[in-house]
Amino acid sequence: MGILESLKALLFGKHDVGGEKQDQKPADKPADVIVEKKASIIKEPKEEKPVADKITVGHVHMSGCTGCLVSFADNYEGLLTILDKYADLVYCLTLADVRHIPEMDVALVEGSVCIQDHIAVEEIIETRKNAKIVVALGACACYGNITRFCRGGQQNQPQHESYLPIGDLIDVDVYIPGCAPTPQQIRNVCVMAYLLLKGNDEQKALAGAYLTPMMNLAKAGTEACGCDVMYNVINQGLCMGCGSCAAACPVRAITMQYGKPQIERDLCIKCGACYAQCPRSFFSFDVVNQYEGIMEAIDAAMQP
Amino acid sequence: MVLGNYKQAVAARSTDPDILRKSQDGGIVTQLFAYALDAGIIDGAIVAGQSDEPFKPEPMVATTREELLAARGTRYSISPNMSLIKEVTRSYGLDKVGVVGTPCQMQALRKGQLYPVGLRDVADKIALAVGIFCMENFPYQGILQLVEDHGATALENVSKLDIGKGKFWIYTERGATVQLPLKVTHKYEQPGCHVCLDYVANLADISTGSVGTPDGWSTVFVRSAKGDDIWAKAIAAGAFETKPIDSVKPGLELVTKLATEKITKNQQFIEDRKTKFTVGKELRNPYI
């Protein structure tokens, strides 16, 4: 399991990788030689950072219910591990005191954009300019979700009536569908995004393979519906009746009748979870065949 | 690689006469879950239970030995076991879930663990996934037509259905046996099965099926670290009688042959979907 080992090595630095020697210090740099005497007085060894360096992450709040952020936080101590080891939260209206969207590696955008709200429009454009990777976090950002049904006229901004998934306004790199997206899915994407940006070649390859389907979703468009399961799976002769779509649906709009999904389309909130969960929407043997190693590695990565 | 990764392959059958009395073959799935339930490895399991209609399976959560026994035997139709994978951790409240499924359902399960788009807090609750060999499946109406139309037998009088030795077998309560050549069954196969590239549930913790072993026995592949651990414990507890797979006929050779046949045929079908159904277009390929 080469990937697993090297992943552990990256995540834990020199520490505790299969009981290897831990005490070897890196060779002195030439510059260090001059201050050697001084340095020897201080007995404490130089603190070694557990990981190379963190990525910067921001949470951008558009028109959403904060459920996606809550779901992220529902990783509990896992969230602290992520913020401790892998990511600095540089922008997040709810958790960080930063007013303007800074430059960052990854922007997690929650919610759709109200095009009658010029601040929202400016912010999403700024997000695209300032972030290397834009992730649509949750169904509103990906597909509009429940905001697709807004018709305006509400107190106290009746003119706010048109809500667009962020992909209709800017290029989006990765989708995390679902209402709310699950803590584990967000966690997995965080770890993989970290590996993609900071890992070695092998890790980049794995992270790339893992994230590819979610990048493909981002390329595929901004509309989702339970109908996708009919159009893209059943109509294509691909459904084998496993029931994943029914399990994934957050509003129980899908039941299995005689081994096939029966979709109550009036209940559907357009979150895209059913189709993304379907093993016949996308399936990578390269990734899934390594499920044991990947899950172990992610578990190990989440150890505080 | 048509048989996937495995740590060991053995011929096995349950040591429990109750389980064997109405099991399809060696009673592996029922015995594994019954043992795991006893040993506290699982709190319950999603199994293909019996619905109101004869031989129509329905996914259900078995939390007792009695419920497991009631679900013994194969029903050759679609049981969407994955549809309960979230609910089993919610209204059923299970923390350690057992699940049995076909190869495609094992794929769905592992995808669901790696990409839990709509499966919150499910991935780490899967304690034991048992896969069953599967060549193809039939919609319920297909089974009805095979048994009632081709077999001229009322489905409610049937005691057991089986596919083996190149035939589709119908056994009735009154002792009659009807056999159909497999050829007539092909048109009733579920279309989605024709793009499947897995015969022996490569992604299960433990997978099992009748092919490769004599009547009353099953072939068992122990695949994952988790599966290996549970299998060793079950053997130590005397749940199974085993024989080396090399010592039985027809053995892994036949399993390999059928797996190769299925995968080759379906790979060809996936290719054909790109070229033979369309002009300047392609049917969608789910594999990336």
XYZ file of C-alpha atoms in Angstrom:
592
model
C 0.000 0.000 0.000
C 2.463 2.625 -1.220
C -0.022 5.451 -1.254
C -1.101 4.776 2.302
C 2.449 4.756 3.585
C 3.471 7.903 1.806
C 0.252 9.577 2.868
C 1.025 8.763 6.476
C 4.554 10.013 5.998
C 3.274 13.293 4.652
C 0.643 13.737 7.299
C 2.807 12.935 10.263
C 6.106 14.177 9.001
C 8.857 12.079 10.487
C 6.856 11.005 13.455
C 5.608 7.548 14.074
C 5.565 6.062 10.643
C 5.717 2.343 11.219
C 8.164 2.757 14.085
C 10.904 4.368 12.048
C 13.704 6.293 13.687
C 12.449 9.647 14.763
C 15.389 11.520 16.181
C 17.424 12.289 13.119
C 17.735 16.005 12.635
C 18.063 17.494 9.212
C 21.625 18.361 8.243
C 22.756 21.807 9.328
C 22.559 24.542 6.811
C 25.762 26.503 6.219
C 24.137 29.548 7.761
C 23.550 27.683 10.997
C 27.215 26.988 11.548
C 27.973 30.531 12.662
C 25.455 30.511 15.493
C 26.189 26.971 16.557
C 27.576 27.957 19.947
C 24.604 30.069 20.786
C 22.225 27.420 19.655
C 23.876 24.759 21.767
C 23.120 26.696 24.937
C 19.428 26.316 24.290
C 18.771 22.654 24.971
C 15.257 22.523 23.585
C 15.194 21.005 20.150
C 13.743 23.138 17.436
C 10.053 22.435 17.177
C 9.287 20.414 14.119
C 6.083 21.243 12.338
C 3.996 18.130 11.940
C 3.185 18.953 8.333
C 4.914 20.946 5.646
C 2.529 23.861 5.372
C -1.146 24.512 5.477
C -3.436 25.614 2.739
C -5.619 28.669 3.174
C -9.350 28.164 3.109
C -12.253 30.571 3.212
C -15.959 30.061 3.662
C -17.956 32.460 1.494
C -21.568 32.873 2.518
C -24.042 33.566 -0.252
C -27.767 32.902 0.009
C -27.806 29.745 2.046
C -28.992 28.637 5.462
C -25.541 28.063 7.029
C -26.440 24.366 7.099
C -23.401 23.560 4.976
C -21.096 25.339 7.420
C -22.801 23.607 10.333
C -22.260 20.317 8.529
C -18.566 21.164 8.141
C -18.457 21.957 11.855
C -20.197 18.659 12.565
C -16.858 16.999 12.007
C -16.466 18.087 15.663
C -12.874 17.521 16.766
C -12.179 16.630 13.141
C -12.784 20.261 12.250
C -10.142 21.269 14.792
C -7.756 18.715 13.321
C -8.336 20.112 9.855
C -7.744 23.677 11.075
C -4.772 22.556 13.153
C -2.923 20.593 10.555
C -4.099 21.251 7.066
C -5.930 24.491 6.619
C -5.962 28.035 7.933
C -9.414 29.529 7.917
C -8.678 32.944 6.458
C -12.246 34.048 5.817
C -15.524 32.979 7.373
C -18.149 35.494 8.440
C -19.414 33.158 11.132
C -16.116 32.081 12.671
C -13.374 34.522 11.659
C -13.196 38.286 12.034
C -12.280 39.165 8.455
C -14.487 41.512 6.477
C -13.126 41.357 2.948
C -12.475 38.314 0.837
C -8.717 37.719 0.941
C -6.548 35.657 -1.356
C -6.829 31.992 -0.564
C -6.135 28.532 -1.920
C -9.643 27.156 -1.555
C -12.931 29.027 -1.317
C -15.861 27.006 -0.029
C -18.909 28.851 -1.284
C -22.212 28.160 0.388
C -25.517 29.322 -1.041
C -26.725 30.653 -4.357
C -26.254 34.215 -5.552
C -29.103 36.720 -5.509
C -28.480 38.801 -8.597
C -30.574 41.665 -7.231
C -28.124 41.956 -4.349
C -25.104 43.782 -5.806
C -22.914 42.977 -2.801
C -23.475 39.257 -3.343
C -22.617 39.599 -7.015
C -19.456 41.573 -6.208
C -18.407 39.058 -3.607
C -18.779 36.029 -5.834
C -16.716 37.734 -8.517
C -14.101 38.679 -5.940
C -14.094 35.106 -4.698
C -13.279 33.815 -8.153
C -10.479 36.369 -8.493
C -8.957 35.641 -5.095
C -9.273 31.877 -4.837
C -7.201 29.292 -6.652
C -9.912 26.669 -6.273
C -13.588 27.476 -5.939
C -15.668 24.743 -4.358
C -19.448 24.941 -4.500
C -20.276 23.696 -1.024
C -23.739 22.236 -0.936
C -26.682 22.070 -3.243
C -27.607 25.790 -3.315
C -24.184 26.761 -4.607
C -24.102 23.816 -7.039
C -27.639 23.665 -8.305
C -29.752 26.325 -6.638
C -31.495 23.712 -4.503
C -34.465 25.112 -2.585
C -33.641 28.689 -3.670
C -34.702 27.627 -7.164
C -38.265 27.983 -5.943
C -37.972 31.604 -4.803
C -40.271 34.052 -6.555
C -39.458 37.172 -4.531
C -41.968 39.333 -2.712
C -40.769 38.319 0.727
C -40.317 40.613 3.719
C -38.016 42.565 3.913
C -36.310 42.456 0.553
C -39.206 41.761 -1.843
C -37.047 42.590 -4.843
C -34.680 39.717 -4.080
C -36.266 37.138 -6.339
C -33.607 35.652 -8.626
C -31.160 33.204 -7.147
C -28.548 31.544 -9.299
C -26.151 28.714 -8.558
C -22.647 30.178 -8.484
C -21.724 28.228 -11.613
C -24.021 30.509 -13.615
C -21.866 33.482 -12.670
C -18.327 32.178 -12.323
C -16.300 29.104 -13.216
C -16.468 26.540 -10.441
C -13.847 23.848 -9.935
C -15.450 21.324 -7.593
C -19.011 20.491 -6.584
C -20.027 19.026 -3.261
C -23.745 18.366 -3.761
C -26.274 17.458 -1.110
C -28.542 19.287 1.299
C -26.742 19.510 3.545
C -23.520 18.029 2.208
C -22.369 15.471 4.744
C -19.581 16.204 7.228
C -17.678 13.195 5.924
C -17.919 14.287 2.296
C -16.647 17.765 3.148
C -13.857 16.239 5.242
C -12.812 13.912 2.427
C -12.702 16.769 -0.051
C -10.646 18.871 2.396
C -8.062 16.133 2.864
C -7.925 15.443 -0.868
C -7.667 19.151 -1.749
C -4.776 19.421 0.693
C -3.023 16.479 -0.948
C -3.677 17.897 -4.387
C -2.013 21.189 -3.447
C 0.711 20.025 -1.079
C 1.240 16.316 -1.635
C 3.894 14.453 -3.587
C 3.260 13.183 -7.086
C 1.653 9.957 -5.987
C -0.669 11.737 -3.579
C -1.532 14.325 -6.184
C -2.492 11.503 -8.523
C -4.742 9.893 -5.926
C -6.325 13.196 -4.912
C -6.804 14.078 -8.560
C -8.513 10.761 -9.230
C -10.715 11.204 -6.164
C -11.706 14.759 -7.041
C -12.160 14.234 -10.789
C -15.810 13.132 -10.578
C -16.633 16.166 -8.456
C -14.841 18.393 -10.946
C -16.812 16.714 -13.720
C -20.043 17.511 -11.878
C -18.936 21.137 -11.822
C -18.398 21.028 -15.572
C -21.709 19.288 -16.197
C -23.900 22.242 -15.357
C -26.008 23.949 -12.744
C -29.246 22.028 -12.925
C -30.103 19.004 -10.814
C -33.282 17.099 -10.146
C -34.463 13.641 -9.203
C -35.142 13.416 -12.916
C -31.386 13.019 -13.452
C -31.702 9.502 -12.101
C -34.325 8.797 -14.748
C -32.673 10.630 -17.641
C -29.051 9.710 -17.055
C -29.312 6.309 -15.420
C -32.581 4.478 -16.117
C -33.107 5.930 -19.593
C -29.501 5.069 -20.381
C -30.010 1.430 -19.435
C -27.679 1.647 -16.457
C -29.878 1.286 -13.351
C -29.473 -1.961 -11.439
C -31.778 -1.063 -8.571
C -29.334 -0.797 -5.668
C -31.358 1.899 -3.882
C -28.509 4.357 -3.225
C -30.571 7.230 -4.628
C -33.431 6.489 -2.244
C -31.027 6.385 0.704
C -29.351 9.641 -0.317
C -32.507 11.703 -0.816
C -32.837 14.123 2.114
C -36.576 14.630 1.634
C -37.620 11.013 1.025
C -38.822 11.831 -2.461
C -37.491 8.502 -3.752
C -38.877 5.088 -2.940
C -37.943 1.820 -4.568
C -40.819 0.199 -6.425
C -40.228 -3.204 -7.995
C -36.500 -2.606 -7.786
C -36.373 0.819 -9.412
C -36.505 4.365 -8.064
C -39.915 5.987 -8.060
C -39.421 9.735 -7.805
C -42.023 12.056 -6.291
C -40.969 15.016 -8.364
C -43.057 17.521 -6.408
C -41.084 16.692 -3.287
C -37.703 17.039 -4.980
C -35.693 20.063 -3.812
C -33.097 19.822 -6.613
C -30.122 19.007 -4.406
C -28.453 16.524 -6.731
C -27.638 14.011 -3.980
C -29.454 11.086 -5.630
C -27.601 11.284 -8.889
C -24.204 11.975 -7.340
C -24.685 9.039 -4.948
C -25.683 6.649 -7.735
C -22.878 4.173 -8.474
C -23.817 4.413 -12.125
C -23.496 8.205 -12.319
C -19.753 7.984 -11.910
C -17.595 5.157 -10.692
C -13.825 5.005 -10.690
C -12.307 1.579 -10.143
C -8.936 3.289 -9.594
C -10.320 5.076 -6.566
C -12.946 2.720 -5.173
C -10.794 -0.416 -5.423
C -8.475 1.288 -2.936
C -11.302 2.029 -0.522
C -9.635 0.307 2.421
C -6.386 2.237 2.077
C -8.078 5.569 1.435
C -10.442 5.254 4.385
C -7.605 4.230 6.681
C -5.523 7.129 5.452
C -8.319 9.630 5.996
C -8.937 8.226 9.476
C -5.242 8.543 10.225
C -5.218 12.074 8.843
C -8.024 13.040 11.196
C -6.254 11.878 14.344
C -5.615 14.965 16.473
C -7.856 -10.078 -11.490
C -11.347 -11.185 -12.444
C -11.709 -12.589 -8.918
C -10.541 -9.381 -7.226
C -8.206 -9.185 -4.253
C -8.624 -11.810 -1.622
C -6.677 -13.093 1.333
C -8.026 -16.608 1.102
C -10.561 -18.705 -0.771
C -12.197 -21.732 0.837
C -15.121 -24.085 0.426
C -17.401 -23.743 3.421
C -20.778 -24.495 4.864
C -22.578 -23.630 8.032
C -22.366 -26.059 10.945
C -25.892 -25.141 11.998
C -28.531 -27.613 10.731
C -31.289 -25.027 11.273
C -29.595 -22.665 8.879
C -28.768 -25.345 6.304
C -32.321 -26.662 6.244
C -33.570 -23.853 4.030
C -30.423 -22.146 2.853
C -29.571 -21.777 -0.823
C -26.220 -23.532 -0.557
C -23.815 -23.500 2.379
C -25.818 -20.963 4.400
C -22.770 -18.680 4.517
C -24.508 -15.321 4.638
C -27.073 -16.313 7.252
C -24.435 -18.045 9.384
C -21.982 -15.147 9.135
C -24.597 -12.637 10.240
C -25.950 -14.950 12.934
C -22.437 -15.384 14.306
C -21.625 -11.660 14.024
C -24.879 -10.825 15.785
C -24.069 -13.260 18.601
C -20.526 -11.984 18.927
C -21.607 -8.350 18.966
C -19.739 -7.584 15.735
C -22.953 -6.266 14.208
C -26.159 -4.915 15.738
C -28.178 -6.125 12.783
C -28.021 -6.599 9.064
C -29.750 -5.406 5.936
C -30.939 -8.545 4.174
C -33.212 -9.470 1.304
C -36.316 -10.539 3.174
C -39.583 -11.909 1.940
C -42.272 -9.453 0.871
C -46.011 -10.067 0.509
C -45.560 -11.436 -2.976
C -43.913 -14.849 -3.472
C -40.206 -14.699 -4.293
C -40.274 -10.926 -4.391
C -37.465 -9.825 -2.108
C -37.715 -6.764 0.047
C -34.814 -5.178 1.878
C -35.261 -5.473 5.615
C -33.252 -5.028 8.758
C -32.772 -8.250 10.707
C -31.765 -7.734 14.318
C -32.472 -11.251 15.590
C -31.525 -14.760 14.592
C -35.187 -15.490 13.770
C -35.353 -12.586 11.351
C -32.133 -13.732 9.711
C -33.454 -17.268 9.330
C -36.662 -15.956 7.781
C -34.605 -14.325 5.033
C -32.606 -17.461 4.099
C -32.321 -18.476 0.475
C -31.961 -16.685 -2.830
C -34.731 -14.744 -4.495
C -33.730 -13.998 -8.040
C -35.029 -10.478 -8.192
C -33.979 -6.984 -7.244
C -33.701 -6.178 -3.564
C -32.517 -2.574 -3.223
C -30.594 -3.219 -0.014
C -28.705 0.064 -0.290
C -32.006 1.917 0.072
C -31.891 1.142 3.806
C -28.244 1.987 4.375
C -28.979 5.357 5.961
C -32.274 4.447 7.592
C -30.639 1.513 9.366
C -28.494 3.966 11.320
C -31.461 6.243 12.011
C -34.847 4.766 12.932
C -33.297 1.338 13.533
C -30.472 2.942 15.499
C -27.739 0.516 14.459
C -24.121 1.518 15.054
C -22.570 -1.636 13.610
C -24.286 -2.523 10.390
C -24.107 -5.750 8.432
C -25.210 -5.662 4.831
C -25.484 -8.314 2.151
C -25.574 -7.447 -1.497
C -24.747 -8.208 -5.087
C -21.448 -6.988 -6.579
C -23.082 -3.778 -7.815
C -24.485 -3.125 -4.356
C -21.013 -3.592 -2.888
C -19.775 -1.036 -5.405
C -22.570 1.293 -4.340
C -21.634 0.742 -0.700
C -17.936 1.507 -1.168
C -18.682 4.510 -3.334
C -21.062 5.609 -0.598
C -18.297 5.311 1.985
C -15.770 7.253 -0.083
C -18.271 9.740 -1.527
C -21.004 10.011 1.109
C -22.876 12.719 -0.796
C -26.184 11.965 0.873
C -25.130 9.413 3.482
C -24.299 11.390 6.583
C -22.679 9.425 9.428
C -23.018 6.130 7.597
C -19.539 5.338 6.283
C -17.957 4.347 9.589
C -20.918 2.271 10.732
C -20.504 -0.484 8.154
C -19.173 -3.394 10.191
C -19.543 -6.292 7.768
C -20.380 -6.284 4.065
C -21.066 -9.682 2.562
C -21.149 -9.914 -1.214
C -22.786 -12.632 -3.275
C -21.710 -13.862 -6.683
C -23.995 -12.546 -9.377
C -24.169 -13.133 -13.098
C -27.276 -10.986 -13.604
C -30.558 -10.180 -11.934
C -34.186 -10.145 -13.034
C -36.993 -7.658 -12.538
C -39.843 -9.273 -10.601
C -42.023 -9.387 -13.678
C -39.251 -11.357 -15.384
C -39.348 -13.985 -12.648
C -43.130 -14.137 -12.953
C -42.937 -14.711 -16.676
C -40.202 -17.319 -16.380
C -41.973 -19.312 -13.700
C -45.603 -18.862 -14.702
C -45.292 -18.477 -18.470
C -42.298 -20.543 -19.458
C -42.429 -22.887 -16.484
C -46.238 -23.131 -16.343
C -46.048 -23.121 -12.547
C -47.855 -20.846 -10.111
C -45.236 -18.844 -8.256
C -47.030 -19.289 -4.925
C -46.509 -23.069 -5.213
C -42.765 -22.750 -5.677
C -40.498 -23.801 -2.835
C -37.142 -22.910 -4.346
C -35.659 -21.242 -7.400
C -32.098 -21.931 -8.455
C -29.715 -21.222 -11.264
C -27.009 -23.811 -11.744
C -25.560 -26.361 -14.104
C -26.638 -24.218 -17.033
C -30.323 -24.307 -16.109
C -32.970 -22.279 -14.342
C -34.605 -24.631 -11.806
C -38.092 -24.382 -10.353
C -38.923 -26.677 -7.436
C -42.557 -26.832 -6.273
C -44.012 -27.564 -2.846
C -45.544 -30.785 -4.185
C -42.228 -32.158 -5.397
C -42.304 -31.334 -9.096
C -39.192 -29.930 -10.724
C -39.251 -27.732 -13.793
C -36.098 -26.754 -15.624
C -35.664 -24.039 -18.205
C -32.628 -23.607 -20.412
C -30.758 -20.468 -19.362
C -31.128 -19.228 -22.927
C -34.788 -18.326 -22.400
C -33.967 -16.336 -19.294
C -31.579 -13.920 -20.997
C -34.193 -11.604 -22.462
C -35.638 -11.012 -18.992
C -32.343 -9.912 -17.463
C -32.192 -6.480 -15.929
C -30.598 -4.170 -18.530
C -28.360 -2.427 -15.984
C -26.633 -5.763 -15.337
C -25.087 -5.768 -18.790
C -22.557 -3.062 -17.942
C -21.477 -4.750 -14.702
C -17.803 -5.708 -14.505
C -17.826 -7.698 -11.283
C -18.924 -11.301 -10.791
C -17.665 -12.217 -7.336
C -18.259 -9.015 -5.334
C -14.657 -7.804 -5.356
C -15.425 -4.986 -2.933
C -17.107 -6.994 -0.187
C -15.416 -7.867 3.088
C -16.335 -11.487 2.432
C -17.982 -12.749 -0.721
C -19.662 -16.054 -1.367
C -21.588 -18.045 -3.944
C -22.392 -21.550 -5.003
C -20.164 -21.697 -8.065
C -16.986 -23.720 -7.615
C -18.149 -26.015 -4.837
C -20.350 -29.134 -4.634
C -24.059 -28.953 -3.738
C -24.641 -27.834 -0.192
C -21.304 -25.985 -0.065
C -20.306 -22.470 -0.981
C -17.181 -20.824 -2.286
C -15.977 -18.093 0.070
C -13.511 -15.298 -0.658
C -12.158 -13.484 2.372
C -11.122 -10.098 1.068
C -10.611 -7.154 3.421
C -8.729 -6.894 6.706
C -12.080 -6.568 8.441
C -13.424 -9.637 6.653
C -10.309 -11.604 7.506
C -10.663 -10.796 11.176
C -14.347 -11.727 11.323
C -13.857 -14.910 9.298
C -11.050 -16.079 11.590
C -13.249 -15.469 14.632
C -16.200 -17.278 13.056
C -14.009 -20.279 12.239
C -12.612 -20.287 15.767
C -16.169 -20.242 17.096
C -16.986 -23.308 15.000
C -19.566 -21.545 12.852
C -18.300 -23.100 9.633
C -17.013 -26.358 8.310
C -14.361 -25.707 5.655
C -12.361 -27.531 3.031
C -9.420 -26.250 1.031
C -10.737 -24.848 -2.235
C -8.175 -26.960 -4.153
C -9.728 -30.124 -2.769
C -13.205 -29.598 -4.213
C -14.587 -29.836 -7.719
C -14.990 -27.819 -9.859
C -13.076 -25.294 -7.766
C -11.778 -21.840 -8.611
C -11.241 -22.799 -12.218
C -14.964 -22.618 -12.903
C -15.346 -19.395 -10.906
C -12.546 -17.833 -12.944
C -14.099 -19.071 -16.175
C -17.534 -17.629 -15.420
C -16.104 -14.373 -14.103
C -14.010 -13.969 -17.232
C -17.017 -14.731 -19.415
C -19.195 -12.185 -17.672
C -16.601 -9.436 -17.625
C -15.491 -9.978 -21.220
C -19.082 -9.997 -22.464
C -19.976 -6.865 -20.536
C -16.809 -5.003 -21.511
C -17.772 -5.700 -25.091
C -21.272 -4.404 -24.386
C -19.859 -1.186 -22.913
C -17.806 -0.779 -26.101
C -20.877 -1.491 -28.218
C -22.786 1.227 -26.366
C -20.269 3.675 -27.821
C -20.524 2.517 -31.392
C -23.336 0.153 -32.210
C -26.321 1.972 -30.768
C -25.578 5.391 -32.147
C -24.375 7.480 -35.045
C -21.990 10.207 -33.998
C -23.129 9.843 -30.379
C -22.429 7.559 -27.460
C -24.535 6.074 -24.728
C -23.239 7.149 -21.340
C -20.388 5.212 -19.750
C -20.564 5.298 -15.946
C -16.938 4.237 -15.478
C -14.254 6.888 -15.387
